[in-house]
Amino acid sequence: MATFRIAVLPGDGIGQEVTPEAARVLRAAAARAGHTLEFEEALIGGAAIDATGGPLPEATLALCRRAHAILFGAVGGPRWDDLPPDRRAERGLLRVRKELDLYANLRPAKCFPMLVDASPLKRSVVEGTDLMVIRELTGGLYYGEPRGVERQADGSARAVNTMAYTSREIERIARTGFEVARKRRKRLTSVDKSNVLVVSQLWREIVTRVAKDYPDVALDHILVDNCAMALVQKPTQFDTLVTENTFGDILSDEAAILAGSMGMLPSASLGPAGAGGGAVGLYEPVHGTAPDIAGKGIANPIAAILSAAMLLRYSLDMGAEADRVERAVLSVLTAGHRTGDIAGRGETAVGTRQMGDLVVGALEGGR
Ligand code: NAD
């Protein structure tokens, strides 16, 4: 039976409310499987600025480096919005991603049957949607050189960004795509713009080559414009999608609306393989610190709890426990329990802590 170190970084706002619930669920799930998790909490974001003057204390970074996985809440809020860019709360998160080389962003979009009507799309379109967008996170247009604005003598200007990828960068995100697809329904769709961009032509060539190592996964290719349409026309046709940074940024947000509520969306950012048997990763809800509801105890902890399930699956290689957490969430929702953001008219809403209790209870088989 193994012991794993989990860094817990709740951050700010509702991050401080939902992260403890996710940690409780993690602890209960691992205990059932006979494993021990050692949790160590550290400051990040606005909370760290207030306490130490900067958004990422060295002690926090050192803890992240030692950990098998990081359970993260959210950072930022109006209180820290006026600080100079390099000292803002979000910088802490960006630096952790960079320092740990977290190059693969996983964003599942699953439409829960009892929440279908919360989606802006028709029931007949979204029902049964269960897909995963994998976005390359450290390369491409957002980082490529040259970049910048050239001011001309005549007062006009020219701005440049560069979409650049090496074959090594493409190969490692492609491998993540195949590995993740293997843990799902074994279908991978690679998204590119190879009819126009040479970067995409290299992307397609490398992904096709890597596919030979994964004969159990069915691969297809789709152009990004076509994919954007297909996601809202027939999202059920997709299982796992893999794409470069900018396309993934846009498509993962588009896929997110299929699921209905911000409070239901987990995510993972994975780096190279680590000591836990899986990839070192940072797991966080997609939502932010929600200053409008922070401190009221009403935030939905399910996105954080489902992020904890991803942590079990991808960093600790505990797929069965991850399934169990997801089933526990489903059973609580099936029993009709809702937080305010997903409650329908006339339905009574439970608070953050109570929702955490319900999921832990379902997990332990008590309810
Ligand atoms: P947000 O996700 O915090 O909130 C958007 C809306 O969704 C709000 O009305 C909020 O109440 C609701 N909401 C979000 N999560 C919810 C939950 N779990 N339960 C119930 N309702 C929920 O986005 P925002 O308002 O644009 O940003 C607020 C702050 O969070 C900003 O400072 C922003 O920079 C920061 N932020 C941080 C991260 C991160 O740390 N990764 C991500 C996004 C935004």
Coordinates of N, CA, C and O in Angstrom, one line a residue, residues 5 113 124 162 262-263 276 360:
R5 N 2.2 12.1 -1.6 CA 2.2 13.4 -1.1 C 1.3 14.3 -2.0 O 1.6 14.4 -3.2
P113 N -26.9 13.5 -17.1 CA -28.3 13.3 -17.6 C -29.3 14.2 -16.9 O -30.2 14.7 -17.5
S124 N -31.7 17.1 -27.4 CA -31.4 16.1 -28.4 C -29.9 16.2 -28.9 O -29.4 15.2 -29.5
T162 N 4.1 34.1 -33.5 CA 4.5 33.0 -34.3 C 4.0 31.7 -33.7 O 4.2 31.4 -32.6
M262 N -20.6 26.2 -14.7 CA -19.1 26.3 -14.3 C -18.8 25.5 -13.1 O -17.6 25.1 -13.0
G263 N -19.7 25.3 -12.2 CA -19.5 24.6 -11.0 C -19.3 23.1 -11.2 O -19.0 22.4 -10.2
G276 N 4.6 9.0 -8.9 CA 3.4 8.5 -8.5 C 2.9 7.4 -9.5 O 1.8 6.8 -9.3
V360 N -19.0 12.3 0.1 CA -18.2 11.4 1.0 C -19.1 10.3 1.4 O -18.7 9.1 1.4

